[in-house]
Short mmCIF file of C-alpha atoms and ligand atoms in Angstrom, two decimals:
data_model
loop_
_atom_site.label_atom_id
_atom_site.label_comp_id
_atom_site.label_asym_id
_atom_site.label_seq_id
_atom_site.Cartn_x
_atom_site.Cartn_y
_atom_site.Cartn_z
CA UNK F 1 -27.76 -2.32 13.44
CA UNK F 2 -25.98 0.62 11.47
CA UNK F 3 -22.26 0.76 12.32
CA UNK F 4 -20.62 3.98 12.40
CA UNK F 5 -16.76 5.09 11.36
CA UNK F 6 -15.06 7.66 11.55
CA UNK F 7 -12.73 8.02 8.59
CA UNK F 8 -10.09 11.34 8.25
CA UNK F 9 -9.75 12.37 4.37
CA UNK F 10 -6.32 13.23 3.42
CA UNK F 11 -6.99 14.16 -0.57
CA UNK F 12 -3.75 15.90 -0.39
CA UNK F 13 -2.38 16.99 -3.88
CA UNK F 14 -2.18 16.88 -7.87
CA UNK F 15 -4.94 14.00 -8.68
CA UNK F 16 -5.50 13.48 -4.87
CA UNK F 17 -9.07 15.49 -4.71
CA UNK F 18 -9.81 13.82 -8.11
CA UNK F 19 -9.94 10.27 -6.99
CA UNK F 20 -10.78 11.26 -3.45
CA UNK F 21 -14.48 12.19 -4.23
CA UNK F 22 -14.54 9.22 -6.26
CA UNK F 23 -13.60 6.78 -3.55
CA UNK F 24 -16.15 8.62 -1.20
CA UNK F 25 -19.06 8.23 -3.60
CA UNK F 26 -18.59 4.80 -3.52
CA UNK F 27 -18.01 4.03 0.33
CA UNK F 28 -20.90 6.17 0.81
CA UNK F 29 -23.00 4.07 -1.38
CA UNK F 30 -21.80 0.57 -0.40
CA UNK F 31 -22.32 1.85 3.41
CA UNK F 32 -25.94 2.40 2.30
CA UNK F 33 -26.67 -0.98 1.09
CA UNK F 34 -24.80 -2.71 4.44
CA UNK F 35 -25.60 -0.32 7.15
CA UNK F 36 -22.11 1.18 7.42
CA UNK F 37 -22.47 5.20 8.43
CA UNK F 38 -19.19 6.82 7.75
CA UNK F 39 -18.53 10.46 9.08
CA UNK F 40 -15.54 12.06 7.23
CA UNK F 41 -13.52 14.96 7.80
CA UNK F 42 -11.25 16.37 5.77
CA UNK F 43 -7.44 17.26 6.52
CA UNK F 44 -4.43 19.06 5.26
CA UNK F 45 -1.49 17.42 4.45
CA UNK F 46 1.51 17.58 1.90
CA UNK F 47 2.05 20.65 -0.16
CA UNK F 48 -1.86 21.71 0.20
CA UNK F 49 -1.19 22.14 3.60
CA UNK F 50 1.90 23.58 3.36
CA UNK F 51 0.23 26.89 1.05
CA UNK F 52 -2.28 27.20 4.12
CA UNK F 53 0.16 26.43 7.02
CA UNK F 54 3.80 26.76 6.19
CA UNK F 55 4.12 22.55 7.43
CA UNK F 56 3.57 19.37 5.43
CA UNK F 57 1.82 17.65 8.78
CA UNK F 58 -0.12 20.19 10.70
CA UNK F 59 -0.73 19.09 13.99
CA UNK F 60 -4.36 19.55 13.75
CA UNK F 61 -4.53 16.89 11.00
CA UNK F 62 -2.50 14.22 13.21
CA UNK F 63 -5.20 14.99 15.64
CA UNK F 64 -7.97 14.61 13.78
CA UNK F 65 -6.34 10.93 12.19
CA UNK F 66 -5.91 10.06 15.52
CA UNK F 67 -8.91 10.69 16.59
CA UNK F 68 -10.77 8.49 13.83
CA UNK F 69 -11.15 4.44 12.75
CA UNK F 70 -9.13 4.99 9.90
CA UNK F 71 -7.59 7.41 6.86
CA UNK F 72 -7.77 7.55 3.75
CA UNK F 73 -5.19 8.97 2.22
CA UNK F 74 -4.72 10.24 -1.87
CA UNK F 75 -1.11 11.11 -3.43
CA UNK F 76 0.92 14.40 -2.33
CA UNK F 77 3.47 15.91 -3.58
CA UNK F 78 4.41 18.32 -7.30
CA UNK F 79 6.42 20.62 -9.10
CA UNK F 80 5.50 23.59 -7.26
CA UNK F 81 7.02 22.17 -3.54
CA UNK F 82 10.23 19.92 -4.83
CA UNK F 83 12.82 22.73 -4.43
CA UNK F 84 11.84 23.19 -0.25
CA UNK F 85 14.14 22.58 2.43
CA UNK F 86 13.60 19.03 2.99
CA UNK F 87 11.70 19.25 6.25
CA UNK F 88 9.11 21.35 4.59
CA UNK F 89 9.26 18.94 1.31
CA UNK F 90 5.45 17.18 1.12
CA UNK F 91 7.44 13.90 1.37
CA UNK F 92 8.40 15.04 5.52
CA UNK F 93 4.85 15.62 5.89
CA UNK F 94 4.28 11.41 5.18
CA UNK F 95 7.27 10.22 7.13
CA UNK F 96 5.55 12.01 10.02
CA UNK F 97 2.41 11.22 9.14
CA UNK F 98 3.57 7.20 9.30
CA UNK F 99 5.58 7.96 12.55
CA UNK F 100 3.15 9.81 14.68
CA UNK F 101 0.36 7.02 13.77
CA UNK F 102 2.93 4.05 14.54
CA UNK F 103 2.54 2.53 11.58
CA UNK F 104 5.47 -0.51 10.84
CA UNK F 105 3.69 -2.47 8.76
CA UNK F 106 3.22 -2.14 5.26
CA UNK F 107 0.76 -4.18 3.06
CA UNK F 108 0.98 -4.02 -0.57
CA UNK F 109 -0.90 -6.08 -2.77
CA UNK F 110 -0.13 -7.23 -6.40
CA UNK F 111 -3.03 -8.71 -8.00
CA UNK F 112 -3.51 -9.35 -11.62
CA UNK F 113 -6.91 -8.71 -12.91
CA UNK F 114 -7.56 -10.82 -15.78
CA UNK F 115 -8.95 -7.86 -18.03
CA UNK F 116 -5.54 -6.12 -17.75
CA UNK F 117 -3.36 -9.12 -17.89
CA UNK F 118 -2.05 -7.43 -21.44
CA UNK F 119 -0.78 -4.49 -19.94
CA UNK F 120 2.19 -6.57 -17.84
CA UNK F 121 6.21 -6.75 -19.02
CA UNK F 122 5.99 -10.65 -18.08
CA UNK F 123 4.11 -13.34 -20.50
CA UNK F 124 0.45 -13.89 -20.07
CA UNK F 125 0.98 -17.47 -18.39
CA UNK F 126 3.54 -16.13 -16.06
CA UNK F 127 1.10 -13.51 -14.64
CA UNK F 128 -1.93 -14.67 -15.40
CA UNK F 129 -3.46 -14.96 -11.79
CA UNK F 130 -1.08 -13.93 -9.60
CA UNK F 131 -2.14 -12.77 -6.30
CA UNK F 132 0.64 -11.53 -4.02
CA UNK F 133 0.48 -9.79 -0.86
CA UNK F 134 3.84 -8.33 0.45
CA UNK F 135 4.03 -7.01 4.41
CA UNK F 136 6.76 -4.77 4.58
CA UNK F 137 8.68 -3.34 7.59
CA UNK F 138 8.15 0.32 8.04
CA UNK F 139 9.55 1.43 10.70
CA UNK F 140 12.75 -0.10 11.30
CA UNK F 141 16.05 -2.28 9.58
CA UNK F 142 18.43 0.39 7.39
CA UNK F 143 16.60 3.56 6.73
CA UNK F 144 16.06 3.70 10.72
CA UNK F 145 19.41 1.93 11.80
CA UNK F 146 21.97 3.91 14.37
CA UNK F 147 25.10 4.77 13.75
CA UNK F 148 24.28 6.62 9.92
CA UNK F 149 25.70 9.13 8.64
CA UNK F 150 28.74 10.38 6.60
CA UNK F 151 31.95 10.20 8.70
CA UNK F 152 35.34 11.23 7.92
CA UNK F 153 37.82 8.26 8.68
CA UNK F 154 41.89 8.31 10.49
CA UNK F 155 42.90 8.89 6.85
CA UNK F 156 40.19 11.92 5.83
CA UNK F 157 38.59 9.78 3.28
CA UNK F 158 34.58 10.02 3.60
CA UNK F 159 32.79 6.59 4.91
CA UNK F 160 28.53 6.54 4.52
CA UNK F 161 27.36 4.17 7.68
CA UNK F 162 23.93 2.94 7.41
CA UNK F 163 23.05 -0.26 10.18
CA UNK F 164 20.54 -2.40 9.51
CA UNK F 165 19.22 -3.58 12.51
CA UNK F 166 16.33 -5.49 14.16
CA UNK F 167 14.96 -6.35 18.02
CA UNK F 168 13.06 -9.21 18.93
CA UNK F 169 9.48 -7.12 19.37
CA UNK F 170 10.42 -5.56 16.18
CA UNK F 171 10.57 -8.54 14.40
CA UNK F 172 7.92 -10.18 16.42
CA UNK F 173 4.84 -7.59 15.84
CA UNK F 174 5.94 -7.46 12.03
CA UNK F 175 5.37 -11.44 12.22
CA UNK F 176 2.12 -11.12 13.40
CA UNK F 177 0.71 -9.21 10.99
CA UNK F 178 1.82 -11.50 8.24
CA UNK F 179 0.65 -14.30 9.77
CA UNK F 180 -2.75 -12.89 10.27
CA UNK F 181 -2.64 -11.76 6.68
CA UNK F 182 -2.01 -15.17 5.22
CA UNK F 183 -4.36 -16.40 7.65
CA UNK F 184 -7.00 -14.34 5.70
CA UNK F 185 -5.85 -15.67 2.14
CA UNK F 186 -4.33 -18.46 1.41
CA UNK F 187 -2.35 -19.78 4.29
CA UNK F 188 1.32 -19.52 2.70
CA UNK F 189 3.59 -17.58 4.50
CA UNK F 190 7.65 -16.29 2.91
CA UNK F 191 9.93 -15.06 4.80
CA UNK F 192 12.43 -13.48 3.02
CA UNK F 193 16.06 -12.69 4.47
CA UNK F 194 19.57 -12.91 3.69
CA UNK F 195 20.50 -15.19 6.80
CA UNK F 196 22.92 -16.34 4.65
CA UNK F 197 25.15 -13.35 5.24
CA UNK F 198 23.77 -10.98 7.38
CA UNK F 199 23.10 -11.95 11.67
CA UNK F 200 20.36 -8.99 11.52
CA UNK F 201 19.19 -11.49 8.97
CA UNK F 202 19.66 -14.56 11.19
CA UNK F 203 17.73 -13.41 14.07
CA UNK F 204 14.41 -12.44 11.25
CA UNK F 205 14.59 -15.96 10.56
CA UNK F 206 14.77 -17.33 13.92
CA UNK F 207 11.46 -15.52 15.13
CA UNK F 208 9.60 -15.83 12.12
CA UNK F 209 10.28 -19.57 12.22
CA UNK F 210 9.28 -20.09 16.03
CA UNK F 211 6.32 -18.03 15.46
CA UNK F 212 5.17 -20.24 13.16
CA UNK F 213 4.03 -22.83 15.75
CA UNK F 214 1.31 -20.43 16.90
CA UNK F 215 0.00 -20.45 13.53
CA UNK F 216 -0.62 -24.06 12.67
CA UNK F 217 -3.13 -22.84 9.76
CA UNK F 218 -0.01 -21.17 7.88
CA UNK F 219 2.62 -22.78 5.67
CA UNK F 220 5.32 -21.14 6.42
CA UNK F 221 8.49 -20.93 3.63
CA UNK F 222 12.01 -19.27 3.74
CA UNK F 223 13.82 -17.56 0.77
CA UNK F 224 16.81 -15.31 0.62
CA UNK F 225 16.29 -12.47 -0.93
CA UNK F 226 18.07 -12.55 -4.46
CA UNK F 227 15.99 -15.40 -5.13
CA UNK F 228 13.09 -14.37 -3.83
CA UNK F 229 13.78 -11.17 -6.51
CA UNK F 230 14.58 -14.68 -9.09
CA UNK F 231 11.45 -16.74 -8.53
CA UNK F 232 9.13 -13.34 -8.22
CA UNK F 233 9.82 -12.98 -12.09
CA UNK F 234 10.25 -16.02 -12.92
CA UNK F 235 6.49 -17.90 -11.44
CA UNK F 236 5.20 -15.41 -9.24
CA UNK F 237 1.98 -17.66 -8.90
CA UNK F 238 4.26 -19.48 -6.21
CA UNK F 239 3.44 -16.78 -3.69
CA UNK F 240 0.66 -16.10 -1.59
CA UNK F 241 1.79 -13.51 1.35
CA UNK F 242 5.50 -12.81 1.33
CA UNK F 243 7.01 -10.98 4.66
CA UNK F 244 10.17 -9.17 4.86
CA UNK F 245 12.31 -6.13 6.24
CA UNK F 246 11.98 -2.75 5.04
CA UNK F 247 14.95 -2.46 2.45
CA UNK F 248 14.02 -5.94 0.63
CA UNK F 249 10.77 -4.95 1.15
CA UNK F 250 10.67 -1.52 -0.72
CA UNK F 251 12.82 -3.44 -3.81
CA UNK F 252 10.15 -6.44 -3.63
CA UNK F 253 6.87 -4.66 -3.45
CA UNK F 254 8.31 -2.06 -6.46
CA UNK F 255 8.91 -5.41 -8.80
CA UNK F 256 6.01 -7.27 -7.74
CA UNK F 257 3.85 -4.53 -8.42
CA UNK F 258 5.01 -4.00 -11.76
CA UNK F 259 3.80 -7.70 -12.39
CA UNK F 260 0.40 -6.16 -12.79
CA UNK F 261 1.32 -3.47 -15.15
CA UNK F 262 -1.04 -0.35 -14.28
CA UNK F 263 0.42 1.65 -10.85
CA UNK F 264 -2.85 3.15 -11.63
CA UNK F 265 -4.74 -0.04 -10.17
CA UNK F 266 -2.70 -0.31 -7.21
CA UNK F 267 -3.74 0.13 -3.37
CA UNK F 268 -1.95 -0.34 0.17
CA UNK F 269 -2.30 -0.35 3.50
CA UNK F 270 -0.01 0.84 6.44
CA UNK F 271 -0.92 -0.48 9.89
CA UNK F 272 0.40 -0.25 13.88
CA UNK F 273 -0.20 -1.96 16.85
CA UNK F 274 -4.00 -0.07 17.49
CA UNK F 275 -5.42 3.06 16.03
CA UNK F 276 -5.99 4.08 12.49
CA UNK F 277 -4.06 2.58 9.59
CA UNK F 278 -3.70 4.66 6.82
CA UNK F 279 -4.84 3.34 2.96
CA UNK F 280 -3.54 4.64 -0.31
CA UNK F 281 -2.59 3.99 -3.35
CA UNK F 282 1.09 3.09 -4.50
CA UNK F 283 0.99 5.89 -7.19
CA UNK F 284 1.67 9.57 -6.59
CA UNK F 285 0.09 12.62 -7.40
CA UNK F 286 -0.02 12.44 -10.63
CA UNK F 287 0.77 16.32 -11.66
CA UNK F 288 1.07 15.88 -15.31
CA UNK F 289 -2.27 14.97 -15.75
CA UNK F 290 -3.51 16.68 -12.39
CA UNK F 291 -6.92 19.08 -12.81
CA UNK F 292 -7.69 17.68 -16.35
CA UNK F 293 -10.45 14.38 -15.02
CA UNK F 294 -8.00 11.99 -16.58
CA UNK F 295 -6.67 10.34 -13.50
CA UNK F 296 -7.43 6.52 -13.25
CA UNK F 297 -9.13 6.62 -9.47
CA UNK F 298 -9.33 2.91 -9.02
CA UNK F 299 -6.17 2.84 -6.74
CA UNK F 300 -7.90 4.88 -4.58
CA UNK F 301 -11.42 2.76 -4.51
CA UNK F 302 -9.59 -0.14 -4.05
CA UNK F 303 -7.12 1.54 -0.99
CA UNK F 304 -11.10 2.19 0.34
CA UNK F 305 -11.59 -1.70 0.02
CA UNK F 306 -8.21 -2.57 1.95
CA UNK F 307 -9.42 0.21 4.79
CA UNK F 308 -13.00 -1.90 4.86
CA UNK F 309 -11.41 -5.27 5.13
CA UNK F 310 -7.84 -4.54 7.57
CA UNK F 311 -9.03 -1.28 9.26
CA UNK F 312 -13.06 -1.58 10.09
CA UNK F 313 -13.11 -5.45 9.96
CA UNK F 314 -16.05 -5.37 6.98
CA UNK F 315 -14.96 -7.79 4.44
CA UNK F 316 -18.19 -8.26 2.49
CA UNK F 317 -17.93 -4.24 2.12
CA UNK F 318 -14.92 -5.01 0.69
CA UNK F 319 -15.68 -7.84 -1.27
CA UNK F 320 -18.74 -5.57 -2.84
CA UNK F 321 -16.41 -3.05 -4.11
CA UNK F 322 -13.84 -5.27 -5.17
CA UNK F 323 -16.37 -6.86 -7.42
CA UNK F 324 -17.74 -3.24 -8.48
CA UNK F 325 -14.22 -2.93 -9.59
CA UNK F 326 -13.80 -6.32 -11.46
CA UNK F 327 -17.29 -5.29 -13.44
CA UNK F 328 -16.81 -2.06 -14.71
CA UNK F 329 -13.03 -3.70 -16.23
CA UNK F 330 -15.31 -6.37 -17.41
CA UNK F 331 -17.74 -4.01 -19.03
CA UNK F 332 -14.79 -2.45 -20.92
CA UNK F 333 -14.10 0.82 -18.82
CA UNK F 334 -10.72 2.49 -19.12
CA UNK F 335 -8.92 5.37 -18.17
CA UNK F 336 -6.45 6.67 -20.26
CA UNK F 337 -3.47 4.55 -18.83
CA UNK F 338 -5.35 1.53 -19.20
CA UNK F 339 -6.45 1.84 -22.29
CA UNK F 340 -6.57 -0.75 -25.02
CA UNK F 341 -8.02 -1.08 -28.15
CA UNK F 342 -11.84 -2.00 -28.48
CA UNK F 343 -12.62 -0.58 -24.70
CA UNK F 344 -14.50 1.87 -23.33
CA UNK F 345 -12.66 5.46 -22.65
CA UNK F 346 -13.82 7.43 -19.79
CA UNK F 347 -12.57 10.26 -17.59
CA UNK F 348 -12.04 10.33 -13.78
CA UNK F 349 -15.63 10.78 -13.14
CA UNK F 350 -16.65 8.50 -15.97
CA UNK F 351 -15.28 5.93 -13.89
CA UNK F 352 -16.96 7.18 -10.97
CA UNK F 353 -20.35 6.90 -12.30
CA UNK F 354 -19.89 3.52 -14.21
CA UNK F 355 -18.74 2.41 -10.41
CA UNK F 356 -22.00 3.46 -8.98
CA UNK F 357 -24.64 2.59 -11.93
CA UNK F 358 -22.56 -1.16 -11.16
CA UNK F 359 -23.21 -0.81 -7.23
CA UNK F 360 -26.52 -0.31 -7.90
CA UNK F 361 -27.47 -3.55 -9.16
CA UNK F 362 -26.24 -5.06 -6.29
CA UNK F 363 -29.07 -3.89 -4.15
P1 NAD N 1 3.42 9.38 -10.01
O1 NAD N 1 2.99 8.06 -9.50
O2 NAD N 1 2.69 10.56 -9.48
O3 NAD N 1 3.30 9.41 -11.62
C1 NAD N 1 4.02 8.53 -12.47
C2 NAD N 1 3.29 8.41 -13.81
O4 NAD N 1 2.12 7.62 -13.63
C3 NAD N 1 2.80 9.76 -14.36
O5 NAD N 1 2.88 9.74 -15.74
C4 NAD N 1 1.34 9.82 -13.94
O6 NAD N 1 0.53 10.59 -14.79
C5 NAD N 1 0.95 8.35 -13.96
N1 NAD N 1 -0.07 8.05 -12.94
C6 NAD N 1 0.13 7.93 -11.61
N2 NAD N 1 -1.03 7.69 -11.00
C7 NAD N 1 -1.98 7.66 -11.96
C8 NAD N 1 -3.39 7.47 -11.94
N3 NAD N 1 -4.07 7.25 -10.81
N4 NAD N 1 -4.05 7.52 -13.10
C9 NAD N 1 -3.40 7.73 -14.27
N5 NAD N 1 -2.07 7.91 -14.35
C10 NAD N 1 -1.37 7.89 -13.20
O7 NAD N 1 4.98 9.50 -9.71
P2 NAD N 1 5.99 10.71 -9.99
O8 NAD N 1 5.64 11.40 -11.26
O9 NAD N 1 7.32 10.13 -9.80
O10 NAD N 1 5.75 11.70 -8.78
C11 NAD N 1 4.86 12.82 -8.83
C12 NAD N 1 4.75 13.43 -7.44
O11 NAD N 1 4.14 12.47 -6.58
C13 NAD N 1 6.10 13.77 -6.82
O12 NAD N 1 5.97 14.99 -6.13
C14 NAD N 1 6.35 12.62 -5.86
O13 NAD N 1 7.16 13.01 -4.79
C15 NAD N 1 4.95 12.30 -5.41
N6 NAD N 1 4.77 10.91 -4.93
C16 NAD N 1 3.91 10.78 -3.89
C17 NAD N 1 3.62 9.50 -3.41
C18 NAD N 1 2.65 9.39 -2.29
O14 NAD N 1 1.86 10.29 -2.06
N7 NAD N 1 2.62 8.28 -1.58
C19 NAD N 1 4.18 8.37 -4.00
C20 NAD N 1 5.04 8.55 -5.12
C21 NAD N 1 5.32 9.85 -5.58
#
């Protein structure tokens, strides 16, 4: 029996429509060999929708990602938009985007693939298979925190107040989704805090920790945070699915992903409670190489992957065009900021193809 999705496109800006089509080529071709019918509409967002509508998140596109299984989103953001007021800045038009979907939790993946294991800072035997999955708070701790603000104290000097802050259910439905992540790798579970110094801190670690008895499958592990920074460079292959708040977790998903060495090559995956999540890659838009068929789209493909295995609950979907992914490297495929000597240059599109010639033999 077919099974049928509805999936809002969000190309957005600079590379966006670039490695959009690409992504859709192959979901539409996978979904031909598995039965999967996907019917996609298209939406504004960023500063493309800001030329047609004067707003970075029209309502009409919250509408239509609320009305569908799950969104795909590209890059947005350039040049031509950065000197805006800030709630007309491309950026807003995310923030809101994340907001009016309800999405507070934040999956970001750092996988090495063993073709591009030469293109990391760290030696070869320190990255060489290293498989990380960090869930990150999105919604809440400092950047969200009441009171903020710049204040003028008794004595007219200026004071910045940021509060980082955390509930029980806040904590609570962040925990969940890491456990259910590890659940679906490799059973190991971080936590990462500074209980050592901060109560907000304190009270992360006491949920986590009597969560953990509902999850008998999962190994669960505590580390404050400037280790966790420590032992992330130093043997990442300790880690399996690492969970923290949404300040450690911005630092720790940055340095983990450049473990892998290509932001080119890197997808995500932003979830709430029910309805859509929203997939895309870690990189932006890309205008410096925008409109020229040189961006690397295999972010994007992959962020299609992540949607087929968190959003629509299709893992061997996923799987498929993971493996796509691993055989065009494996063939000797690169984009430009992949490139190595002895491989295989191709454009945007090159890719593309060389991605479904490979899906093709799978039939
Ligand atoms: P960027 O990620 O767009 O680009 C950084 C560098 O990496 C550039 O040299 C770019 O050419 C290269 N690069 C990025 N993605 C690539 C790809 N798929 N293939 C090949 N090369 C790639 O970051 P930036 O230059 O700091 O920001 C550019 C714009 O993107 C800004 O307007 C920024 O606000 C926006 N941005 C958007 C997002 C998002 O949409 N989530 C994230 C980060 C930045």
């Amino acid at each position: 029996m077919t099974s049928s999705y509805r999936i809002t496109l969000l190309p957005g800006d600079g590379i966006g429509p670039e490695i959009m089509a690409v992504a859709v080529d192959v979901l539409k071709a996978v979904g031909r060999q598995m039965d999967l019918s996907f019917e996609f509409e298209e939406a504004l967002i960023g500063g493309a929708a800001i030329d047609a509508t004067g707003e970075p998140l029209p309502q009409a596109t919250l509408d239509t990602c609320k009305g569908s299984d799950a969104v795909l989103l590209a890059a947005i953001g350039g040049y031509k938009w950065d000197n805006l007021p800030r709630h007309q800045r491309p950026e807003t038009g995310l923030l809101a985007l994340r907001a009016g979907l309800g999405l507070f939790a934040n999956l970001r993946p750092a996988t090495i693939l063993p073709q591009l294991v030469d293109a990391s800072s760290p030696k070869r035997e320190v990255v060489e298979g290293v498989d990380i999955m960090v869930v990150r708070e999105l919604t809440g701790g400092i950047y969200f925190g009441t009171p903020k603000g710049l204040f003028e104290t008794e004595t007219g000097e200026k004071r910045g107040v940021n509060t980082m802050a955390y509930t029980d259910s806040e904590i609570d439905r962040i925990g969940k989704v890491a456990f259910e992540t590890a659940q679906k790798r490799r059973g190991q579970l971080c936590s990462v805090d500074k209980a050592n110094v901060l109560e907000v801190s304190q009270l992360w670690r006491d949920r986590i920790t009597a969560m953990a008895e509902d999850y008998p499958d999962v190994t669960l592990s505590h580390l404050y945070v400037d280790n966790a920074a420590m032992q992330l460079i130093r043997w990442p292959k300790q880690f399996d699915t690492i969970v923290t708040g949404n300040l450690f977790g911005d630092i720790l998903s940055d340095a983990a992903a450049m473990l892998t060495g290509s932001i080119g090559m890197l997808p995500s995956a932003s979830l709430g409670a029910d309805g859509p999540g929203v997939y895309e890659p870690v990189h932006g838009s890309a205008p410096d190489i925008a409109g020229q068929d040189k961006a690397n789209p295999l972010a994007q493909v992959l962020s299609a992957a992540m949607m087929l295995r968190y959003g629509l609950n299709q893992p061997a979907a996923a799987d498929r065009i993971e493996q796509a992914v691993n055989r065009v490297l494996n063939q000797g495929y690169r984009t430009g900021d992949i490139m190595s000597e002895g491989m295989i240059a191709v454009s945007c599109k090159g890719m593309g193809e060389a991605l479904l010639a490979t899906i093709d033999t799978f039939k």
